[in-house]
Short mmCIF file of C-alpha atoms in Angstrom, two decimals:
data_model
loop_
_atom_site.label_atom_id
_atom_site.label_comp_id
_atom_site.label_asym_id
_atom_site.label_seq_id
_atom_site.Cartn_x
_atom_site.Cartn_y
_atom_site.Cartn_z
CA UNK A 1 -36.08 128.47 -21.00
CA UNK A 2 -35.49 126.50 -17.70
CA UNK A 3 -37.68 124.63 -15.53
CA UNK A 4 -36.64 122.15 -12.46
CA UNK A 5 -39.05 119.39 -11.77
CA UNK A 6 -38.51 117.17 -8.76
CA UNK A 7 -40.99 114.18 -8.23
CA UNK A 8 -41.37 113.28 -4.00
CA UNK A 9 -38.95 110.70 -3.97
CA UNK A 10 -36.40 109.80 -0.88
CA UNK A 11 -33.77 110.18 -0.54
CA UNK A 12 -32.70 106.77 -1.16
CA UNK A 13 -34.47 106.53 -4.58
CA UNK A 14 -37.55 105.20 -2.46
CA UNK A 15 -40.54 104.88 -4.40
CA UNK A 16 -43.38 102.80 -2.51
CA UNK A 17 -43.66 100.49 0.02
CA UNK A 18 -46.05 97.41 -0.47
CA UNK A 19 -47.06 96.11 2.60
CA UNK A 20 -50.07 92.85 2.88
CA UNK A 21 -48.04 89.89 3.65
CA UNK A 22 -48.13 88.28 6.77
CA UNK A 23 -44.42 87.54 8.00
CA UNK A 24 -41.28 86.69 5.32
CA UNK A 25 -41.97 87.37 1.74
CA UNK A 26 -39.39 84.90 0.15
CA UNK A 27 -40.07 85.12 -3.75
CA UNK A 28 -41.26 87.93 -6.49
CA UNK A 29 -40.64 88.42 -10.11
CA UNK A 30 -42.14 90.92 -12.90
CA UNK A 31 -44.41 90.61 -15.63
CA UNK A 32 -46.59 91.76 -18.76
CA UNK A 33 -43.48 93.71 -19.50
CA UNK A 34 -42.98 94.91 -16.05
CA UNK A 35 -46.97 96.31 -15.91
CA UNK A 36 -47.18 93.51 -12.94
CA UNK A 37 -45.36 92.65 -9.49
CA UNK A 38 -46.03 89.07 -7.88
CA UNK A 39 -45.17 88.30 -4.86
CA UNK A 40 -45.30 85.38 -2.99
CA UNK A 41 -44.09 84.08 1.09
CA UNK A 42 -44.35 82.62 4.52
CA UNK A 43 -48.18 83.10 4.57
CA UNK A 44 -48.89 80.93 1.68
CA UNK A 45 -50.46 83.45 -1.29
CA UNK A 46 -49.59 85.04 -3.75
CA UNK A 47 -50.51 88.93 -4.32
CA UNK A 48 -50.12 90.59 -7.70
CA UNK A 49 -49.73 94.11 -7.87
CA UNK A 50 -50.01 96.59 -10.42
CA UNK A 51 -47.02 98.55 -11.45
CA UNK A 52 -45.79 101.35 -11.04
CA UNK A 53 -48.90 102.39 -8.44
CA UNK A 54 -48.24 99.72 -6.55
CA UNK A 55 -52.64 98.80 -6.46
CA UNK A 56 -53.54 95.71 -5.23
CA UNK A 57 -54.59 93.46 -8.43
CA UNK A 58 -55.05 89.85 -6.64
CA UNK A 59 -54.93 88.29 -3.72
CA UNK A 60 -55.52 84.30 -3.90
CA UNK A 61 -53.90 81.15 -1.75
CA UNK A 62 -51.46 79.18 -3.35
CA UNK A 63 -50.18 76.43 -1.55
CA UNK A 64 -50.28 74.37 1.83
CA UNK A 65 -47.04 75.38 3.00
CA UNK A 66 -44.92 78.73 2.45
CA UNK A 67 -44.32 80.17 -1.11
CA UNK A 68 -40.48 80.15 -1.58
CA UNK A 69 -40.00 81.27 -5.44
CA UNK A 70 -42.23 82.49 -8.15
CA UNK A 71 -41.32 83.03 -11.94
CA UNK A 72 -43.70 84.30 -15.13
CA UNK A 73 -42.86 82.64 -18.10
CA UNK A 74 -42.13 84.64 -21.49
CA UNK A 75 -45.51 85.42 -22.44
CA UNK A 76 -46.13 86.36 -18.65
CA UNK A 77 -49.94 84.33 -19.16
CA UNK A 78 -48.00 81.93 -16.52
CA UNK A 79 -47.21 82.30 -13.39
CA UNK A 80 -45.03 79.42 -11.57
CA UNK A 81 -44.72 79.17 -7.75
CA UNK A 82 -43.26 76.67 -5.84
CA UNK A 83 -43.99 75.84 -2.36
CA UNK A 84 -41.97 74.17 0.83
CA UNK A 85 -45.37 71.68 0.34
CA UNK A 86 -42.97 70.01 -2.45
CA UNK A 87 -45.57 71.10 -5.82
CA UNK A 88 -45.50 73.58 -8.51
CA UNK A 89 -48.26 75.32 -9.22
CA UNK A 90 -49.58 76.99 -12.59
CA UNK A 91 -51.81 80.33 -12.34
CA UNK A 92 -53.07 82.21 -15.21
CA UNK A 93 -52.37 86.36 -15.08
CA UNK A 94 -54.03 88.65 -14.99
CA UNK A 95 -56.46 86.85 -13.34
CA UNK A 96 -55.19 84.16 -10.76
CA UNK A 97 -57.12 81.12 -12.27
CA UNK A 98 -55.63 77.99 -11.34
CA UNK A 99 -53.93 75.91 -13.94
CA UNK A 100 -52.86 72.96 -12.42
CA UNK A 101 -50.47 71.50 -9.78
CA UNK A 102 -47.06 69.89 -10.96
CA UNK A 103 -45.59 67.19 -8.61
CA UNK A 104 -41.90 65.25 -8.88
CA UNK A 105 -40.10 66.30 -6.02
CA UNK A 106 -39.96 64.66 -2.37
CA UNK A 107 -38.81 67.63 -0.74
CA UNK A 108 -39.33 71.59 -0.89
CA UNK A 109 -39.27 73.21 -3.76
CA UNK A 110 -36.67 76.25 -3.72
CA UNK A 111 -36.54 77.92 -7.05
CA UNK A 112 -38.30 78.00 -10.59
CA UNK A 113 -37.33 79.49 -13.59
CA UNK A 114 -39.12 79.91 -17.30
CA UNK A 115 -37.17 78.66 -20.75
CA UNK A 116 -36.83 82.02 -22.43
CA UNK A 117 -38.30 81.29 -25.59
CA UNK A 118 -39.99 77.46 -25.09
CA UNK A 119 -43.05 76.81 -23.62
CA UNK A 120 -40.38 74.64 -20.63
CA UNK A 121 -40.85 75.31 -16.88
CA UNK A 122 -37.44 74.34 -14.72
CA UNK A 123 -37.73 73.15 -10.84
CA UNK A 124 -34.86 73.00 -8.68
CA UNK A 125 -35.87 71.19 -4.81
CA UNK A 126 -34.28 70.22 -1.26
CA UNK A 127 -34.25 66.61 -3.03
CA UNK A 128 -31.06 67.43 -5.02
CA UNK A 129 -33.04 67.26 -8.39
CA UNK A 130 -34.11 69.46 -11.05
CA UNK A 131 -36.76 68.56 -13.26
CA UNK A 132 -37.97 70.29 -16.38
CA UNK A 133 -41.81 70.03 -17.15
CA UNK A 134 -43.83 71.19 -20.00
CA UNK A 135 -47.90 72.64 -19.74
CA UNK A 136 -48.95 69.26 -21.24
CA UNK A 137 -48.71 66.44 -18.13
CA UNK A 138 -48.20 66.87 -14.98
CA UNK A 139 -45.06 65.03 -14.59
CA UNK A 140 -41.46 65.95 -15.27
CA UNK A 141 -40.17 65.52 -18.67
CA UNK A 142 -36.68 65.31 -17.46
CA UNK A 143 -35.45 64.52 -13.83
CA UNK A 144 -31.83 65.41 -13.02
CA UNK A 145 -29.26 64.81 -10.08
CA UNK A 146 -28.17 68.32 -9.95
CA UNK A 147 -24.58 67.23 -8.31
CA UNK A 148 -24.98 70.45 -6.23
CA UNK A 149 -26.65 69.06 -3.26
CA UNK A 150 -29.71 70.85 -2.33
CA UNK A 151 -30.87 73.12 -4.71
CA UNK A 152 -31.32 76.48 -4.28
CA UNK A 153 -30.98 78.71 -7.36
CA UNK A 154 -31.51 78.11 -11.09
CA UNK A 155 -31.26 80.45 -14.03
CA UNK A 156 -32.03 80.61 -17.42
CA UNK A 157 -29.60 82.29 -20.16
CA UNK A 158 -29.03 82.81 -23.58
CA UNK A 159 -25.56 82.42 -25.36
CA UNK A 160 -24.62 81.07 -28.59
CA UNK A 161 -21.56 80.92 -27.61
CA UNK A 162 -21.75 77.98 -25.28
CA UNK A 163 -25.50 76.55 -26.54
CA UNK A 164 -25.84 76.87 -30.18
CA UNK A 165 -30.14 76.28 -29.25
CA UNK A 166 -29.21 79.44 -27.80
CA UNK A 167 -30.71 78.42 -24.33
CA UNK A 168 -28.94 77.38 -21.05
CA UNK A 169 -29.56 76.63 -17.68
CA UNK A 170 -27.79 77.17 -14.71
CA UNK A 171 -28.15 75.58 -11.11
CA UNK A 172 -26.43 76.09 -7.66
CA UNK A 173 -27.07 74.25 -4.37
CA UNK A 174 -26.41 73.74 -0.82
CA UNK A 175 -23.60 71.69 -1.77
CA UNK A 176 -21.53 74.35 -3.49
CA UNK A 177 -20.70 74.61 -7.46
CA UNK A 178 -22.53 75.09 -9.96
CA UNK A 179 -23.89 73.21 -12.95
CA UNK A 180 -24.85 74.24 -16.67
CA UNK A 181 -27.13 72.39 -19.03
CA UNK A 182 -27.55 72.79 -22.66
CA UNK A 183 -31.02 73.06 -23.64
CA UNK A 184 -32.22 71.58 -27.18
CA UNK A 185 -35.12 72.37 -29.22
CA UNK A 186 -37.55 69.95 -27.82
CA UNK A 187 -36.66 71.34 -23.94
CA UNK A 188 -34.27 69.06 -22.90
CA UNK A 189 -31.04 69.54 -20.97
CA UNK A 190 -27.90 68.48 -21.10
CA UNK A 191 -25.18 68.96 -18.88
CA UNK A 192 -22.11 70.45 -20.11
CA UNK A 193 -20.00 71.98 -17.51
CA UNK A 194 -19.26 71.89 -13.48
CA UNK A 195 -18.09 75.61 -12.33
CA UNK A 196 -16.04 74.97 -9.11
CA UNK A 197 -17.25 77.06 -6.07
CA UNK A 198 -15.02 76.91 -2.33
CA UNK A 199 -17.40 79.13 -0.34
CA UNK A 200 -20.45 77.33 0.86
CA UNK A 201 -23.74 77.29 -0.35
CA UNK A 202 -24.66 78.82 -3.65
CA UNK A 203 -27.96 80.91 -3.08
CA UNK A 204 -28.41 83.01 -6.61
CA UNK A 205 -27.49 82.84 -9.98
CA UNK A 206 -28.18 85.13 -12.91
CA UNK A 207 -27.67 85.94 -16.10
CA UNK A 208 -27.04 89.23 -17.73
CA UNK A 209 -29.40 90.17 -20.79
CA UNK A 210 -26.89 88.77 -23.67
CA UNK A 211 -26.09 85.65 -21.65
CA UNK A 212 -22.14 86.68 -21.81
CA UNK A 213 -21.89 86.74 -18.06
CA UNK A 214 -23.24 84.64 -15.03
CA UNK A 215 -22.95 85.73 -11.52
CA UNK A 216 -23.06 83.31 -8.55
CA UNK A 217 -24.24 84.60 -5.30
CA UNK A 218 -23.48 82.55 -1.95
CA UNK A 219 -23.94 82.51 1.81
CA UNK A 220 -20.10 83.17 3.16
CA UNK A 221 -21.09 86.53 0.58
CA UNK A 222 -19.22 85.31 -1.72
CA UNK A 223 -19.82 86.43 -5.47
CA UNK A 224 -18.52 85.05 -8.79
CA UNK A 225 -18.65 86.40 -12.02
CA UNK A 226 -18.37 83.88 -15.27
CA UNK A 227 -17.89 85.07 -18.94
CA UNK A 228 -18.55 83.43 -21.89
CA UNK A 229 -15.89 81.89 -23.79
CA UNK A 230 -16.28 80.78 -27.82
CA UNK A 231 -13.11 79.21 -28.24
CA UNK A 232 -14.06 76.23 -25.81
CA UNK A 233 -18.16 77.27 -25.51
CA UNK A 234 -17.13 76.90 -21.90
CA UNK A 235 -18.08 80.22 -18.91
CA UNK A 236 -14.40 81.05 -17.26
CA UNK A 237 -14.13 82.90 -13.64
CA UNK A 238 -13.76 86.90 -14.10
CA UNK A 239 -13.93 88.27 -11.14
CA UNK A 240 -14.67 87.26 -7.44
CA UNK A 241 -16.20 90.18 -5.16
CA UNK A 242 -16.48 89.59 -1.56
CA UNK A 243 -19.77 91.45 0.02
CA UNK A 244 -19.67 92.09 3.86
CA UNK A 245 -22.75 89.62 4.49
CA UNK A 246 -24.49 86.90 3.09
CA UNK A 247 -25.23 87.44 -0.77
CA UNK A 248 -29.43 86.05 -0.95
CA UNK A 249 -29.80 87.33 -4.40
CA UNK A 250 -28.02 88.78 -7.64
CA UNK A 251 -28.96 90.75 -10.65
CA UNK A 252 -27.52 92.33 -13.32
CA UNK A 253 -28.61 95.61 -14.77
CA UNK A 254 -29.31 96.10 -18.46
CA UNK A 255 -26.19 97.25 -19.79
CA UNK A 256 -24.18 93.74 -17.54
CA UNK A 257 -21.91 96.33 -16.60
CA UNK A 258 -23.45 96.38 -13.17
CA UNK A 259 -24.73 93.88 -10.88
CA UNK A 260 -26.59 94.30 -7.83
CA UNK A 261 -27.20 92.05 -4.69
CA UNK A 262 -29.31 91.28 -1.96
CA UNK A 263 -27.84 90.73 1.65
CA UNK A 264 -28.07 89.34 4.91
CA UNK A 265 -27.50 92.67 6.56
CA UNK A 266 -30.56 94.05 4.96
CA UNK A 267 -28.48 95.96 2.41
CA UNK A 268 -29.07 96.59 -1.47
CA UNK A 269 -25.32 97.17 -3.29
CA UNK A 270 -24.50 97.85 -6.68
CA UNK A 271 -20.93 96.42 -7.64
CA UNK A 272 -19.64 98.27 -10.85
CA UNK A 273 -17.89 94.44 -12.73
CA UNK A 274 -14.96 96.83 -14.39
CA UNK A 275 -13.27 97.09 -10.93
CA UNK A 276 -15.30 95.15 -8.31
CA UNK A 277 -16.17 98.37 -6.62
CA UNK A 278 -19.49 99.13 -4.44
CA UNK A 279 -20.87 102.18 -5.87
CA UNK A 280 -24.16 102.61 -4.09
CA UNK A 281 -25.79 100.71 -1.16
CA UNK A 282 -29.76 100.84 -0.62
CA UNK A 283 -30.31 100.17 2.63
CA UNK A 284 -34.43 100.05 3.86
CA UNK A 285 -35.11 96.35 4.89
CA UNK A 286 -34.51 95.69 8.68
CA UNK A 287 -33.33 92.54 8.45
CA UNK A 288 -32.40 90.06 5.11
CA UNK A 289 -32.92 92.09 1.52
CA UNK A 290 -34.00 88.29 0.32
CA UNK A 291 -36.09 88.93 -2.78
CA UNK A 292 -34.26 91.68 -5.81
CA UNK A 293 -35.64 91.56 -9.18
CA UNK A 294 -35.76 94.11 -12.34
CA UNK A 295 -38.13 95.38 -14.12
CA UNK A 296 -38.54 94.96 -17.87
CA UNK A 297 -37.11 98.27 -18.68
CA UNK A 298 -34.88 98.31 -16.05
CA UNK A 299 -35.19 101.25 -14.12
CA UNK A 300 -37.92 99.89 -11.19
CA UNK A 301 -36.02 97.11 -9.16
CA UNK A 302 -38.26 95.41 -6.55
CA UNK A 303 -36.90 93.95 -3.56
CA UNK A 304 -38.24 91.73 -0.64
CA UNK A 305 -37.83 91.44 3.04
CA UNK A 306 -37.43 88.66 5.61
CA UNK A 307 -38.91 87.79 9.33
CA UNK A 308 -40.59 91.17 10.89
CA UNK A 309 -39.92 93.41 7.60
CA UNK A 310 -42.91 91.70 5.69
CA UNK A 311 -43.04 93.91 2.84
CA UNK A 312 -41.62 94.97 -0.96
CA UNK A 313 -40.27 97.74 -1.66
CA UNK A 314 -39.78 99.34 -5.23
CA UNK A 315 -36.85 101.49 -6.00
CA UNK A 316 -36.05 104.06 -9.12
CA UNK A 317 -32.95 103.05 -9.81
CA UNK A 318 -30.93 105.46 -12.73
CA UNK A 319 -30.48 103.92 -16.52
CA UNK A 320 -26.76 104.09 -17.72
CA UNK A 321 -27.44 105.02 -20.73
CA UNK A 322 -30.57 107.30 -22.79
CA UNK A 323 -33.40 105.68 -24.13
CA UNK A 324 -33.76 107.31 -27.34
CA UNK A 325 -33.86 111.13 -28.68
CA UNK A 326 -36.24 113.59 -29.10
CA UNK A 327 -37.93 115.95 -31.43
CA UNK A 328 -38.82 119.58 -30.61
CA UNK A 329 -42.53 118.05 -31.60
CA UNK A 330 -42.23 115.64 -28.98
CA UNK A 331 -40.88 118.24 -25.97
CA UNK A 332 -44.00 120.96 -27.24
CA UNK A 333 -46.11 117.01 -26.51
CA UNK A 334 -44.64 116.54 -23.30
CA UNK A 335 -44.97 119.65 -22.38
CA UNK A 336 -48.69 119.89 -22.52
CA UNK A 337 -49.16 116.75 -20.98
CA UNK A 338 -47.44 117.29 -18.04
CA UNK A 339 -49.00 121.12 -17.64
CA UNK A 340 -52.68 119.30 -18.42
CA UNK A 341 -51.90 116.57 -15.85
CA UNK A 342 -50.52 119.09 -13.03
CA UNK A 343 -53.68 120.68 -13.65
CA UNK A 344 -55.75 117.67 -12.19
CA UNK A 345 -53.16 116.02 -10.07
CA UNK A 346 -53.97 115.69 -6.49
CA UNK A 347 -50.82 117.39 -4.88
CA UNK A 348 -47.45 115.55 -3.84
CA UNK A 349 -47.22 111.91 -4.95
CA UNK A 350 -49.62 111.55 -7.55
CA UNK A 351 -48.53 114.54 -9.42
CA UNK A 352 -44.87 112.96 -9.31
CA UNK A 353 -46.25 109.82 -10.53
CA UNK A 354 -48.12 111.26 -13.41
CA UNK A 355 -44.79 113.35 -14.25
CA UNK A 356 -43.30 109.88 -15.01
CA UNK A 357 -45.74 108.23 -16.61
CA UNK A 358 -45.87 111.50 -19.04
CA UNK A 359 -42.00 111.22 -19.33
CA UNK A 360 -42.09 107.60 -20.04
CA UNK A 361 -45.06 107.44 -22.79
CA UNK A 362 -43.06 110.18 -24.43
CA UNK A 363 -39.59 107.98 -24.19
CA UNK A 364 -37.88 110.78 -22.50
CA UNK A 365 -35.08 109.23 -20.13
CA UNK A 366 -31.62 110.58 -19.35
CA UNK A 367 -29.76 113.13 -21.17
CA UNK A 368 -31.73 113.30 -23.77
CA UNK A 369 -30.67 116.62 -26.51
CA UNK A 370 -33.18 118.08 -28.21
CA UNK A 371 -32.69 119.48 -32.11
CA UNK A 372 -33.49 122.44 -30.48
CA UNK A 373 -31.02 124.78 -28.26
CA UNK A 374 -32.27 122.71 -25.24
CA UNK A 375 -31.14 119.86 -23.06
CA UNK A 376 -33.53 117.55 -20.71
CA UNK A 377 -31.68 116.15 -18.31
CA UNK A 378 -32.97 113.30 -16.22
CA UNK A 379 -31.48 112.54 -12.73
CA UNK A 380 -32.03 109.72 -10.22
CA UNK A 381 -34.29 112.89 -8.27
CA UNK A 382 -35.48 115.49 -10.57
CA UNK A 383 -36.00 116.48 -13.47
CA UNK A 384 -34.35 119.52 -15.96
CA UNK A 385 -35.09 121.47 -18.57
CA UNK A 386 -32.65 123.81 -19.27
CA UNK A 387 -31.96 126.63 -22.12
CA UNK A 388 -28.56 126.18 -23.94
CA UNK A 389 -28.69 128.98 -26.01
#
């Protein structure tokens, strides 16, 4: 037995381009477990798009001024968006509804980010403050001097080994350094450590899944990698990688032994943390790759361009590890589903998209061995099935 599927993909790992915006799109994030895409920029609405199609869902104005970040909280019913117009606003998903507006800062608002389990929305603004607001007033609950000048990025993490609530939150400014509060179980913070920083300002932060490592991302391209520590519940410096351009945004890929960044050159470049080594560049975006986020399950990652490039594009990106195993039940499953699909597929695209979809319902990903004498082997471009017997 051997087969070789390929899906249309680039050669890049290019899935889809999502073009609608007018000029800069400056903030997206997932949600509904990775089933939805907002996006949000320069001319003032947010869009939500279905994943992994890429269909229009929503189209609706958000704010007076430009839309500079956007986060879904847990239960992704939420969306957040804050707006150079100095508000946060609440929307309800799937449908767009307005929830209400949220005002404490006197300047632009740069950068949101959801508790991971509390029902506690973060703010970080050009006014040097961070406040932390619950669904129940309109006010902040907490107002802090962030110490970090402007802010710019914040992040939620989890680590018991530095918050024993489990949840922290980290900021980074125009001022350089950044700052970590404790959160406790009613939502507040508290501060508990300054993380020096020498190279200007601090644009991203984020946190890998198990909240053992925190990356820093800065202008000068400058990044710096943090590790937990349990003996003093304090983050210590790991490793500093220098990128050849301005570092707009960070993220780490499932497994933390990755992390990839957004630059100023337009470039997407995975830095493998063992070594500080680049190990793949993306390059599509003409000018700034501002926006990067994951999805969910990790293997879409979104990304966002700047001034003329006005639109998102959505990358397969390979897993480092398989998803789970197989029974000779599920391949004879697959198997007709994909055969029955390819039957009614339209040709090209659509038949590589329902090849996917078939793969994924059926948890096939990667190297997966079979109890029979055969091996599916996933790539970044294709697809095999091949006889080892």
């Amino acid at each position: 037995m051997s087969s070789h599927l390929r899906p249309a993909l680039s050669a890049e790992g290019l899935l889809r381009t999502l073009r609608g915006h007018e000029g800069s799109i400056w903030a997206l994030d997932f949600g509904c477990a990775g089933t939805v895409l907002a996006t949000g920029g320069r001319d003032r609405t947010i869009r939500l798009w279905q994943m992994p199609h890429g269909q229009p869902l929503r189209t609706f104005q958000a704010h007076e001024d430009w839309v500079s970040c956007l986060a879904f909280n847990a239960r992704s019913d939420v969306l957040a968006s804050g707006s150079e117009d100095t508000t946060v606003r609440l929307w309800g998903v799937p449908d767009g509804s307005f929830l209400g507006t949220l005002r404490g800062h006197d300047r632009a608002v740069r950068c949101v980010a959801f508790h991971p389990t509390q029902d506690v929305l973060a703010s970080g603004s050009d006014d040097q403050h961070v406040c932390l607001w619950n669904r129940r007033g309109g006010r902040p609950m907490q107002r802090e001097n962030a110490r970090v000048g402007e802010v710019l990025a914040l992040a939620f993490g989890r680590c018991d080994a530095v918050a024993p609530s489990g949840a922290i939150l980290a900021g980074g400014g125009k001022g350089g350094g950044v700052m970590l509060w404790q959160m406790d179980e009613a939502g507040r913070a508290e501060e508990v450590q300054c993380m020096g920083w020498t190279s200007g300002p601090v644009t991203s932060l984020a946190f890998s899944s198990d909240g053992q490592l925190l990356a820093a991302g800065g202008e000068a391209g400058l990044v710096q990698i943090w590790q937990a520590r349990r003996a003093d519940a304090l983050y210590v410096p790991i490793r500093t990688i220098q990128a050849p351009a301005p570092v707009w945004n960070v993220a780490f890929t499932g497994s933390g032994r990755v992390l990839v960044s957004g630059g100023g050159d337009g470039a997407i470049r995975f830095w493998r943390l063992r070594d500080g080594a680049e190990i793949r560049v993306l390059k599509r975006h003409v000018t700034s790759a501002w926006g990067l986020r994951f999805s969910p399950t990790g293997w879409l990652l979104a990304s966002s361009g700047t001034g003329a490039d006005s639109e998102v594009n959505l990358w397969w990106v390979l897993r480092e590890k398989p998803l789970a195993e197989a029974t000779p039940q599920d391949l004879e499953w697959v198997t007709q589903s994909l055969w029955k699909q390819a039957g009614t597929a339209t040709e090209g695209e659509e038949w590589s998209w329902q090849l996917l979809e078939a793969l994924l319902r059926a948890k096939f990903c990667f190297d997966i061995a079979l109890d029979e004498p055969a091996v599916i082997s996933v790539g970044e471009f294709d697809i095999e099935i091949e006889s080892v017997g």
